[in-house]
DNA sequence: ATCGGTACCGCAAACGTTATCGATACCGGA
DNA sequence: TCCGGTATCGATAACGTTTGCGGTACCGAT
């Protein structure tokens, strides 16, 4: 751990001015190939790492895109992130992730922190925010994209699916196939607005067709296969006449399938199952579970695309609202 | 999107100097309660977001901890991250994640990028790096912790488990239970050094006891249940006399279990199964799969703890090598 | 020999905040 | 009334880099 190495040191060692060294290392023009090679050589051998704090302050530009998501454990947001990363890879921008923990106050503080670094763009999951957060998003002098959900009032750009509609569609499918004694198992995390919207859309559509939910169970904490299995067991124990279960997440429906397997219930003969997200863990299970694809990766890709586009147009690209059409896959459990 | 609001504007509006405004907003001393309240009020209503780039440059301190992991899809690193976040939550530090994609060159560039922001600490998964990366880590003027693995030559601090030993231990357990026709299914990602070490330890221990691997399969790409299922099917088709399978990941062993379920094979009667990581998805499956706990969360917690400790001691804490003892859980499949 | 043009390079001034130190006002005690 | 001390505040100089502009050297053409 030697003395801190500054641009001025590299310049001195190369016998040039700081400016020339700076240009050389950034690949800027106006440096002869020979001088550039020499400077790069010196920087490399001495392990010079430029101070981007100073650089960004000076150039008034930060090549980072802030991405704020509720969690990384839930299997769903990592894939959004891959989409973002893949698209940004072709640009100088890099994603930086912040976790809000399904908590709007925490989200506010995370976003404030992110914006204080003056990123080139901000991608945030969800349309629900505190008032202060909305103000920050409006005033931010970088493109802002709210993702995952389109049911609400976006601050600026928005890419996502309608969870209300996803719930309705699944209800319609379930009813069309003749199921009538329907149970719902979903998160009660008060701030998982999207799960809530699917639930609302689901029950709405049931109501339209004169059906009411036969049983309902809420759980708190992160979704887990184990939780899905236990809650399914409980619900079927107290409501043995159910013919279909809709879960707020695939992780839970997998648990449901596991219970049915263990209990010797035939699916969908004895009980039909459906989840949401189309997670990768559905592949390879004993049965292909019914689900709705949440277009996670594509949402990430498009959001990143909007950030890039906005960089080019200089923010004059108008409001973009990109509603994707999620596809239900019935699998073998409906 | 109004004009950019600077500290100078807040100060002017409050009728104080920039310094006083700065102090007030940072909670520094030497500001009267009344002035502070006024400044905070103005900052809040006008939506002032401090520019931490300028702040960090001036104060020569950045409250960020860089965390570099190979992937976020693999179920394993998000949990390390939770551990880190949980511990850092009690401090002003915040984690920032970088993804290296199991690629040492990419890792080098990600770490360079991270260090160029002059973070207060760096946590990186794995002990294998390019030469340039090692130099950077050595020269970094912040605490550096290499995590997950202890089989190698750490640059500075290190927290992890011995994957070599984990492989040996599992082999010992398997042999002790009488299995002799053993197959291995693992990733061939050339850079997943830890999976490789488990494989080496595993075969070493087999060799010590005079047993050689009966069959072996490598796959590329991320682990998936589906992949585990397919490869298990293939391997059992060509080597029907196997009595035990060891996988480089739980995700794969779950796929194995699914195949056995579908094929009507009894586990462990017909074939025993064991994986690695002790992922949450193991909970709630038809059978409790054998696995080794990788201490993911604890590794994250301890790594973050070292960063905090080093902040206090000012880097005079000496080298820390923290080897955790991973526990095998036999489950019901061995 | 002179000139316009280009390639290369350096000087000085930012960028927005905080550290440091000094200044002022005010208070209680002598 | 004067003085030392504390509480509160402000002016100035960093922090390490890049932007903007100006300068020099050199080339070919006249």
XYZ file of C-alpha atoms (C1' of nucleotides) in Angstrom:
728
model
C 0.000 0.000 0.000
C 2.257 2.749 -1.313
C 1.516 6.444 -1.502
C -1.643 7.377 -3.309
C -0.941 7.684 -7.004
C -2.461 10.714 -8.704
C -2.767 11.785 -12.275
C -0.131 14.379 -11.544
C 2.300 11.616 -10.618
C 1.646 9.683 -13.791
C 2.105 12.878 -15.768
C 5.361 13.676 -14.032
C 6.701 10.172 -14.595
C 5.796 10.399 -18.254
C 7.246 13.854 -18.580
C 4.020 15.417 -19.755
C 1.376 17.693 -18.300
C -1.612 16.454 -16.356
C -3.828 17.361 -19.255
C -1.995 15.203 -21.722
C -2.002 12.309 -19.303
C -5.707 12.770 -18.719
C -6.427 12.794 -22.421
C -4.273 9.777 -23.071
C -5.907 7.673 -20.391
C -9.402 8.616 -21.478
C -8.692 7.932 -25.120
C -9.419 11.536 -25.975
C -7.965 12.964 -29.195
C -5.022 15.322 -29.460
C -2.431 12.917 -28.131
C 0.236 11.359 -30.301
C 0.270 7.591 -30.424
C 3.738 7.487 -28.919
C 2.994 9.692 -25.926
C -0.235 7.854 -25.356
C 1.489 4.500 -25.306
C 4.084 5.769 -22.880
C 1.485 7.218 -20.511
C -0.610 4.079 -20.627
C 2.443 1.983 -19.947
C 3.345 4.030 -16.886
C -0.213 4.057 -15.600
C -0.450 0.306 -15.981
C 2.822 -0.623 -14.365
C 2.238 1.695 -11.441
C -1.348 0.545 -11.029
C -2.870 3.971 -11.420
C -6.627 4.007 -10.777
C -8.230 7.277 -11.843
C -10.325 9.089 -9.291
C -13.725 9.155 -10.856
C -15.079 11.346 -8.120
C -12.898 14.174 -9.225
C -13.432 13.277 -12.856
C -17.187 13.248 -12.568
C -17.288 16.488 -10.667
C -15.247 18.115 -13.345
C -16.947 16.634 -16.362
C -20.391 16.912 -14.812
C -21.213 13.426 -15.942
C -21.539 10.100 -14.188
C -21.756 6.944 -16.211
C -23.990 5.138 -13.788
C -27.616 4.122 -13.940
C -29.330 3.743 -10.597
C -31.634 0.740 -10.320
C -33.872 0.526 -7.267
C -35.684 -2.736 -6.596
C -37.498 -4.099 -3.559
C -35.392 -7.210 -3.106
C -32.880 -9.501 -4.728
C -34.006 -12.712 -3.062
C -37.313 -12.978 -4.802
C -35.983 -14.504 -8.028
C -37.765 -11.829 -9.998
C -35.556 -8.753 -9.885
C -32.227 -10.353 -10.723
C -33.676 -11.123 -14.112
C -34.816 -7.551 -14.628
C -31.270 -6.607 -13.786
C -29.821 -8.999 -16.359
C -31.956 -7.339 -18.964
C -30.711 -3.932 -17.924
C -27.083 -5.030 -17.800
C -27.264 -6.681 -21.176
C -28.483 -3.529 -22.870
C -26.167 -1.177 -20.992
C -23.197 -3.374 -21.828
C -23.086 -1.768 -25.266
C -22.738 1.677 -23.710
C -20.429 3.324 -21.207
C -23.181 3.175 -18.593
C -23.117 0.758 -15.680
C -26.020 -0.230 -13.453
C -25.881 0.335 -9.707
C -28.419 -1.490 -7.584
C -30.217 -0.237 -4.517
C -32.574 -2.286 -2.370
C -35.705 -0.750 -0.924
C -36.942 -3.792 0.974
C -40.608 -3.308 -0.022
C -40.601 -0.203 2.169
C -41.511 3.180 0.713
C -39.631 5.135 3.357
C -36.538 3.083 2.726
C -37.094 3.524 -0.987
C -37.144 7.270 -0.506
C -33.857 7.233 1.312
C -32.267 4.868 -1.191
C -33.381 7.016 -4.114
C -32.186 10.161 -2.415
C -28.837 8.512 -1.900
C -28.745 7.364 -5.504
C -29.677 10.751 -6.924
C -27.065 12.416 -4.780
C -24.542 10.691 -7.019
C -26.074 12.374 -10.046
C -26.528 9.236 -12.144
C -27.234 9.257 -15.868
C -30.547 7.545 -15.309
C -32.811 6.014 -12.702
C -34.871 2.860 -12.995
C -37.215 2.112 -10.131
C -39.640 -0.746 -9.611
C -43.215 0.250 -9.002
C -45.396 3.309 -9.362
C -46.167 3.856 -5.692
C -43.885 6.237 -3.852
C -43.947 8.727 -1.038
C -44.724 12.303 -1.978
C -41.126 13.305 -1.372
C -39.937 10.533 -3.664
C -42.251 11.689 -6.438
C -40.916 15.205 -6.124
C -37.362 13.935 -6.336
C -38.168 11.875 -9.407
C -39.817 14.831 -11.071
C -36.957 17.174 -10.347
C -34.213 14.695 -11.189
C -32.248 15.955 -14.150
C -31.832 12.498 -15.585
C -34.228 10.128 -17.318
C -36.431 8.221 -14.892
C -38.180 4.951 -15.720
C -40.665 3.247 -13.446
C -40.830 -0.437 -14.239
C -42.795 -3.647 -13.664
C -46.216 -2.066 -13.382
C -48.367 0.222 -15.516
C -51.445 0.461 -13.300
C -51.011 3.914 -11.875
C -49.663 7.355 -12.533
C -46.063 7.306 -13.769
C -43.822 10.229 -12.977
C -42.177 9.962 -16.382
C -41.386 6.924 -18.486
C -42.885 3.585 -17.621
C -42.357 -0.001 -18.750
C -44.278 -2.907 -17.375
C -47.352 -5.034 -17.460
C -50.811 -4.545 -16.007
C -51.012 -6.678 -12.917
C -54.672 -5.844 -12.587
C -55.176 -7.308 -16.039
C -52.936 -10.276 -15.280
C -55.185 -11.114 -12.336
C -58.315 -10.684 -14.407
C -56.957 -12.806 -17.225
C -56.026 -15.635 -14.935
C -59.453 -15.502 -13.331
C -61.061 -15.653 -16.755
C -58.966 -18.661 -17.721
C -59.782 -20.428 -14.502
C -63.500 -19.782 -14.813
C -63.516 -20.780 -18.459
C -62.152 -24.142 -17.475
C -65.048 -24.675 -15.134
C -63.497 -24.134 -11.732
C -65.788 -22.447 -9.229
C -64.498 -23.163 -5.715
C -61.427 -20.985 -5.861
C -58.893 -20.133 -3.182
C -56.184 -17.465 -3.138
C -52.875 -17.559 -1.338
C -50.837 -14.398 -1.424
C -48.431 -12.150 0.353
C -49.725 -9.661 2.827
C -46.661 -7.535 2.633
C -48.540 -4.281 2.810
C -46.332 -2.676 0.215
C -46.279 -5.319 -2.490
C -48.657 -3.305 -4.602
C -48.333 -5.491 -7.629
C -49.384 -8.643 -5.805
C -52.246 -6.627 -4.453
C -53.315 -5.526 -7.910
C -53.270 -9.075 -9.206
C -55.473 -10.045 -6.301
C -57.863 -7.194 -7.001
C -58.028 -7.950 -10.697
C -58.542 -11.587 -9.933
C -61.439 -11.098 -7.539
C -62.940 -8.422 -9.781
C -63.176 -10.798 -12.673
C -64.570 -13.523 -10.460
C -67.213 -11.089 -9.229
C -68.111 -10.094 -12.765
C -68.930 -13.702 -13.436
C -70.740 -14.090 -10.148
C -68.116 -16.074 -8.333
C -66.667 -15.157 -4.960
C -63.415 -16.365 -3.515
C -64.035 -19.523 -1.515
C -60.982 -19.147 0.713
C -58.140 -16.729 1.224
C -54.804 -16.837 2.997
C -52.205 -14.163 3.497
C -48.655 -14.625 4.621
C -45.943 -12.208 5.515
C -42.271 -12.346 4.705
C -40.627 -13.487 1.521
C -42.254 -16.169 -0.577
C -40.840 -19.657 -0.183
C -41.677 -23.107 -1.440
C -42.028 -24.292 2.108
C -44.514 -21.537 2.917
C -46.534 -22.382 -0.171
C -46.628 -25.994 0.800
C -47.713 -25.374 4.371
C -50.364 -22.811 3.532
C -51.750 -25.039 0.815
C -51.999 -27.903 3.270
C -53.766 -25.678 5.769
C -56.197 -24.256 3.287
C -57.094 -27.603 1.776
C -57.591 -28.979 5.248
C -60.136 -26.358 6.170
C -61.696 -26.017 2.705
C -61.534 -29.520 1.249
C -63.976 -28.699 -1.520
C -61.724 -26.195 -3.293
C -61.079 -27.034 -6.921
C -58.516 -24.364 -7.783
C -55.793 -22.312 -6.076
C -54.272 -19.081 -7.345
C -51.010 -17.943 -5.794
C -49.395 -14.540 -5.873
C -46.105 -16.115 -6.863
C -44.739 -19.161 -8.609
C -42.547 -19.878 -5.635
C -45.712 -20.459 -3.646
C -47.474 -22.506 -6.299
C -44.473 -24.816 -6.448
C -44.997 -25.378 -2.749
C -48.634 -26.095 -3.492
C -47.636 -28.661 -6.070
C -45.305 -30.272 -3.566
C -48.104 -30.598 -1.080
C -50.388 -32.187 -3.611
C -47.638 -34.615 -4.538
C -47.152 -35.578 -0.918
C -50.856 -35.751 -0.190
C -51.510 -37.860 -3.246
C -53.788 -35.289 -4.790
C -54.036 -35.282 -8.538
C -53.428 -31.974 -10.249
C -55.560 -30.595 -11.795
C -57.979 -33.444 -11.222
C -58.433 -32.930 -7.512
C -57.150 -29.380 -7.407
C -55.923 -26.961 -10.054
C -52.946 -24.664 -9.396
C -51.772 -21.397 -10.895
C -49.068 -18.952 -9.991
C -47.423 -15.858 -11.364
C -44.078 -14.797 -12.845
C -43.037 -17.751 -14.954
C -39.878 -18.269 -12.935
C -37.156 -20.563 -14.129
C -37.727 -22.923 -11.205
C -40.951 -24.034 -12.858
C -38.899 -25.874 -15.446
C -38.124 -29.446 -14.586
C -40.824 -29.974 -11.983
C -43.111 -33.002 -12.128
C -45.776 -30.916 -13.781
C -45.671 -27.733 -15.785
C -47.413 -25.223 -13.522
C -49.850 -22.660 -14.882
C -48.512 -19.141 -14.616
C -48.376 -15.722 -16.206
C -45.113 -14.529 -17.656
C -44.093 -11.255 -16.070
C -41.748 -10.275 -18.919
C -39.042 -9.546 -16.399
C -36.061 -9.575 -18.670
C -37.759 -7.666 -21.431
C -38.845 -4.992 -18.986
C -35.253 -4.547 -17.949
C -34.079 -4.393 -21.523
C -36.634 -1.810 -22.528
C -36.054 0.351 -19.491
C -32.343 0.429 -20.203
C -33.179 1.164 -23.817
C -35.174 4.211 -22.782
C -32.272 5.506 -20.711
C -29.932 5.159 -23.673
C -32.407 6.734 -26.031
C -32.931 9.655 -23.700
C -29.196 10.237 -23.590
C -29.183 10.644 -27.321
C -32.222 12.835 -27.646
C -31.075 14.846 -24.675
C -34.264 14.248 -22.754
C -36.507 15.452 -25.555
C -37.996 12.058 -26.230
C -41.382 12.736 -24.704
C -43.162 10.441 -22.327
C -42.849 6.756 -23.033
C -45.388 4.311 -21.706
C -44.505 0.800 -22.683
C -47.115 -1.737 -21.692
C -46.073 -5.298 -22.389
C -48.535 -8.085 -22.902
C -47.918 -10.837 -20.397
C -48.787 -14.289 -21.657
C -50.541 -16.894 -19.604
C -49.157 -20.361 -19.973
C -51.642 -22.929 -18.793
C -49.129 -25.677 -18.295
C -50.609 -28.907 -17.017
C -52.153 -27.769 -13.778
C -55.262 -25.937 -14.958
C -37.505 19.947 -14.006
C -36.484 23.342 -12.646
C -32.995 24.802 -12.477
C -30.436 22.727 -10.656
C -30.556 23.532 -6.971
C -27.196 23.934 -5.292
C -26.105 24.321 -1.742
C -25.399 27.934 -2.520
C -29.056 28.442 -3.414
C -30.292 26.862 -0.221
C -27.862 29.017 1.721
C -29.002 32.166 -0.034
C -32.654 31.361 0.544
C -31.963 30.772 4.205
C -29.870 33.876 4.483
C -26.784 32.051 5.678
C -23.434 31.080 4.231
C -22.797 27.893 2.322
C -20.810 26.577 5.232
C -23.619 26.957 7.689
C -26.043 25.330 5.301
C -23.621 22.488 4.728
C -23.191 21.963 8.443
C -26.887 22.087 9.112
C -27.750 19.530 6.453
C -25.044 17.155 7.557
C -25.971 17.417 11.199
C -22.548 18.808 12.018
C -22.133 20.854 15.210
C -21.801 24.612 15.447
C -25.253 25.426 14.126
C -28.027 26.806 16.305
C -31.170 24.751 16.457
C -33.197 27.570 14.938
C -30.968 28.127 11.922
C -30.713 24.412 11.386
C -34.479 23.984 11.364
C -34.842 26.839 8.896
C -32.236 25.446 6.540
C -33.674 21.966 6.701
C -37.113 23.334 5.991
C -35.923 25.187 2.930
C -33.938 22.230 1.661
C -36.919 19.966 2.075
C -39.512 22.145 0.442
C -37.276 22.918 -2.490
C -36.259 19.300 -2.866
C -32.538 19.917 -2.500
C -30.454 16.804 -3.125
C -26.838 17.297 -2.072
C -24.162 16.492 -4.619
C -22.227 13.734 -3.011
C -19.651 13.794 -5.765
C -18.508 17.206 -4.715
C -18.947 16.298 -1.070
C -16.877 13.175 -1.330
C -14.151 14.888 -3.271
C -13.921 17.525 -0.619
C -14.162 15.319 2.423
C -12.031 12.607 0.878
C -14.441 9.965 2.047
C -17.037 7.823 0.342
C -19.528 5.892 2.399
C -19.807 3.019 -0.003
C -18.635 -0.563 0.173
C -18.028 -2.233 -3.164
C -19.236 -5.828 -3.397
C -18.204 -7.825 -6.436
C -19.899 -11.153 -7.070
C -20.036 -13.446 -10.098
C -23.792 -13.439 -10.523
C -27.086 -12.608 -8.888
C -29.121 -15.349 -10.534
C -27.501 -18.233 -8.796
C -29.483 -17.948 -5.541
C -26.276 -17.917 -3.593
C -24.955 -14.367 -3.712
C -28.118 -12.483 -2.880
C -27.926 -14.098 0.520
C -24.330 -13.044 1.015
C -25.531 -9.582 0.148
C -28.297 -9.679 2.738
C -25.725 -10.511 5.346
C -23.592 -7.594 4.270
C -26.513 -5.179 4.132
C -27.768 -6.221 7.522
C -24.461 -5.471 9.188
C -23.806 -2.251 7.281
C -27.283 -0.990 8.133
C -25.988 0.034 11.541
C -23.335 2.218 9.942
C -23.243 5.040 7.420
C -21.861 2.634 4.827
C -23.918 1.324 1.934
C -23.142 -1.661 -0.278
C -22.785 -1.271 -4.030
C -22.906 -4.408 -6.123
C -20.876 -5.235 -9.189
C -21.281 -8.360 -11.321
C -18.274 -10.105 -12.763
C -20.114 -12.859 -14.632
C -17.674 -15.624 -13.627
C -15.109 -13.906 -15.849
C -11.789 -12.774 -14.421
C -11.244 -10.147 -17.086
C -14.652 -8.708 -16.442
C -13.951 -8.894 -12.732
C -10.829 -6.859 -13.250
C -12.694 -4.164 -15.078
C -15.526 -4.130 -12.547
C -13.090 -3.842 -9.654
C -11.178 -1.104 -11.403
C -14.412 0.751 -11.912
C -15.376 0.222 -8.288
C -12.046 1.333 -6.901
C -12.128 4.416 -9.071
C -14.964 5.574 -6.814
C -12.684 5.279 -3.814
C -15.012 3.171 -1.683
C -14.568 2.641 2.039
C -14.163 -1.077 1.526
C -14.199 -3.836 -1.049
C -15.651 -7.308 -0.731
C -15.002 -9.694 -3.574
C -16.018 -13.304 -4.064
C -13.213 -15.723 -4.662
C -9.453 -15.844 -4.340
C -8.604 -16.206 -8.016
C -7.904 -12.989 -9.884
C -5.820 -11.682 -12.716
C -2.415 -10.334 -11.817
C -3.583 -6.794 -12.441
C -6.529 -7.332 -10.118
C -4.287 -8.586 -7.369
C -2.099 -5.526 -7.716
C -5.118 -3.275 -7.486
C -6.371 -5.061 -4.406
C -2.983 -4.788 -2.761
C -2.630 -1.104 -3.522
C -6.209 -0.194 -2.657
C -6.226 2.179 0.282
C -9.344 0.600 1.748
C -9.948 -2.688 3.524
C -10.324 -5.612 1.117
C -12.062 -8.872 1.987
C -12.105 -11.904 -0.262
C -15.066 -14.089 0.566
C -16.629 -17.517 0.023
C -13.427 -19.469 -0.249
C -10.314 -19.966 1.855
C -8.420 -22.418 -0.342
C -5.833 -20.134 -1.809
C -3.713 -17.107 -1.203
C -5.742 -14.136 0.030
C -4.559 -10.642 -0.788
C -5.677 -9.385 2.592
C -8.621 -10.404 4.734
C -10.555 -13.522 3.918
C -13.823 -15.064 5.067
C -15.181 -18.294 3.727
C -15.237 -22.020 3.844
C -12.913 -24.634 2.407
C -14.596 -26.019 -0.661
C -11.879 -28.584 -0.972
C -12.780 -29.801 2.495
C -16.487 -29.618 1.759
C -15.962 -31.952 -1.180
C -13.844 -34.310 0.908
C -16.341 -34.348 3.755
C -19.225 -35.164 1.482
C -17.218 -37.962 -0.123
C -16.451 -39.337 3.323
C -20.091 -39.268 4.305
C -21.111 -40.957 1.104
C -18.515 -43.683 1.433
C -19.317 -44.189 5.082
C -22.870 -44.969 4.125
C -21.720 -47.674 1.809
C -22.125 -46.123 -1.616
C -19.460 -47.129 -4.110
C -20.805 -46.489 -7.627
C -20.698 -42.714 -7.526
C -21.403 -40.167 -10.216
C -20.708 -36.440 -10.300
C -22.627 -33.751 -12.131
C -21.154 -30.294 -12.082
C -20.644 -27.054 -13.890
C -17.884 -26.765 -16.412
C -17.826 -23.025 -16.243
C -14.078 -22.796 -16.418
C -13.963 -20.039 -13.869
C -16.168 -21.430 -11.133
C -13.168 -22.263 -9.018
C -15.140 -23.198 -5.958
C -17.170 -25.848 -7.750
C -13.910 -27.109 -9.113
C -12.379 -27.351 -5.656
C -15.333 -29.273 -4.333
C -14.930 -31.662 -7.223
C -11.226 -32.063 -6.536
C -11.743 -32.592 -2.828
C -14.488 -35.052 -3.559
C -12.480 -37.200 -5.933
C -9.407 -36.930 -3.709
C -11.238 -38.420 -0.792
C -12.720 -41.118 -2.979
C -9.251 -41.963 -4.204
C -7.900 -42.133 -0.672
C -10.440 -44.800 0.029
C -9.783 -46.593 -3.217
C -12.886 -45.506 -5.049
C -12.974 -43.849 -8.446
C -15.772 -41.839 -9.899
C -18.051 -44.104 -11.871
C -19.441 -41.390 -14.117
C -19.020 -37.688 -14.669
C -20.984 -35.000 -16.447
C -20.214 -31.355 -17.000
C -22.598 -28.684 -18.144
C -22.112 -25.074 -19.079
C -24.265 -22.108 -18.297
C -26.109 -21.341 -15.107
C -27.415 -24.159 -12.969
C -31.099 -24.935 -13.331
C -33.497 -27.534 -12.036
C -34.300 -28.523 -15.567
C -30.640 -29.062 -16.386
C -30.189 -31.166 -13.287
C -33.128 -33.274 -14.229
C -32.026 -33.867 -17.788
C -28.427 -34.640 -16.963
C -29.484 -37.004 -14.214
C -31.730 -38.825 -16.636
C -28.914 -39.081 -19.156
C -26.384 -40.274 -16.666
C -28.636 -42.884 -15.121
C -29.525 -44.109 -18.582
C -25.931 -44.755 -19.493
C -24.759 -45.828 -16.038
C -27.740 -47.630 -14.559
C -25.702 -49.168 -11.780
C -24.866 -45.894 -10.028
C -25.906 -45.792 -6.406
C -25.111 -42.164 -5.582
C -24.935 -38.786 -7.334
C -23.095 -35.703 -6.097
C -23.966 -32.368 -7.686
C -22.045 -29.134 -7.628
C -25.186 -27.267 -6.660
C -28.472 -27.815 -4.885
C -30.299 -26.430 -7.862
C -29.021 -29.388 -9.824
C -29.736 -31.969 -7.148
C -33.319 -30.766 -6.994
C -33.518 -31.543 -10.686
C -32.087 -34.962 -9.920
C -34.741 -35.546 -7.326
C -37.405 -34.527 -9.819
C -36.120 -37.040 -12.298
C -36.169 -39.814 -9.727
C -39.697 -38.866 -8.796
C -40.787 -39.032 -12.420
C -38.879 -42.231 -13.121
C -40.258 -43.926 -10.043
C -36.834 -44.354 -8.515
C -36.680 -44.523 -4.773
C -34.254 -42.162 -3.089
C -31.930 -43.139 -1.552
C -32.945 -46.777 -2.082
C -32.276 -46.859 -5.807
C -30.040 -43.834 -5.923
C -28.701 -41.434 -3.318
C -28.449 -37.692 -4.011
C -26.389 -34.890 -2.543
C -25.896 -31.251 -3.483
C -24.209 -28.162 -2.151
C -25.193 -24.787 -0.703
C -28.208 -25.543 1.442
C -30.417 -23.247 -0.589
C -33.837 -22.241 0.599
C -35.487 -24.051 -2.308
C -34.602 -27.333 -0.621
C -37.264 -26.623 1.979
C -40.678 -27.985 1.148
C -39.615 -30.552 -1.436
C -40.857 -34.143 -1.259
C -37.629 -35.178 0.403
C -35.029 -33.283 2.362
C -31.992 -33.366 0.097
C -28.510 -33.932 1.432
C -26.332 -30.868 1.144
C -23.548 -28.836 2.694
C -24.376 -25.455 4.136
C -22.230 -22.794 2.498
C -22.711 -20.284 5.343
C -23.629 -17.658 2.804
C -25.300 -15.163 5.075
C -22.736 -15.492 7.809
C -19.931 -14.932 5.350
C -21.576 -11.695 4.299
C -22.059 -10.602 7.873
C -18.494 -11.286 8.860
C -17.044 -9.630 5.788
C -19.038 -6.497 6.508
C -17.944 -6.734 10.114
C -14.315 -6.721 9.048
C -14.864 -3.609 6.955
C -16.435 -1.820 9.905
C -13.723 -2.982 12.262
C -11.026 -1.831 9.899
C -12.621 1.604 9.765
C -12.242 1.886 13.485
C -8.741 0.577 13.797
C -7.712 2.632 10.795
C -6.463 -0.377 8.905
C -4.180 -1.542 11.682
C -6.171 -4.671 12.409
C -3.742 -7.111 10.879
C -4.684 -9.885 8.538
C -7.909 -11.666 9.290
C -8.529 -15.158 7.990
C -11.942 -16.368 9.006
C -12.609 -19.966 8.043
C -16.133 -21.067 8.773
C -17.067 -24.663 9.318
C -19.721 -25.694 6.825
C -22.105 -28.320 8.139
C -23.311 -31.256 6.106
C -26.955 -32.032 6.513
C -27.698 -35.547 5.382
C -31.375 -34.982 4.856
C -33.242 -38.022 3.623
C -31.438 -38.706 0.388
C -28.196 -40.270 1.568
C 11.072 32.922 -46.838
C 6.250 33.257 -45.659
C 1.841 31.593 -44.661
C -2.243 28.801 -43.424
C -3.378 24.647 -41.455
C -3.031 20.786 -38.487
C -1.333 18.034 -34.747
C -0.113 18.133 -30.275
C 0.243 19.960 -25.838
C -0.158 23.062 -21.443
C -2.230 26.852 -18.446
C -5.875 28.354 -15.851
C -10.399 28.004 -14.420
C -13.935 25.507 -13.299
C -17.041 21.491 -10.877
C -19.929 21.706 -5.742
C -18.865 20.595 -1.547
C -16.214 20.388 3.084
C -11.921 21.370 6.374
C -9.670 24.752 8.590
C -9.221 28.674 10.790
C -10.502 33.030 12.102
C -14.175 36.398 13.293
C -18.085 38.057 15.839
C -21.612 38.150 19.391
C -23.031 37.153 23.663
C -22.876 35.647 28.464
C -21.498 35.290 33.295
C -18.222 36.444 36.691
C -14.909 39.525 38.705
C -16.888 47.738 33.185
C -13.829 44.490 31.541
C -12.421 39.891 30.419
C -12.219 34.970 29.198
C -15.000 31.568 27.280
C -18.448 29.536 24.464
C -21.636 29.386 20.739
C -22.377 30.467 16.184
C -21.095 31.675 11.778
C -18.248 32.968 7.380
C -14.092 33.463 4.152
C -10.777 30.870 1.935
C -8.490 27.113 0.347
C -8.483 22.753 -0.754
C -10.136 17.889 -3.121
C -8.333 15.569 -8.262
C -9.911 15.782 -12.434
C -11.661 17.817 -17.045
C -13.192 21.814 -20.102
C -11.970 25.604 -22.792
C -8.834 28.056 -24.899
C -4.536 29.426 -26.220
C 0.140 28.290 -27.605
C 4.005 25.970 -30.117
C 5.994 23.049 -33.698
C 5.919 21.376 -37.960
C 4.246 20.478 -42.633
C 3.363 21.521 -47.493
C 2.323 25.054 -50.650
C 3.282 29.424 -52.512
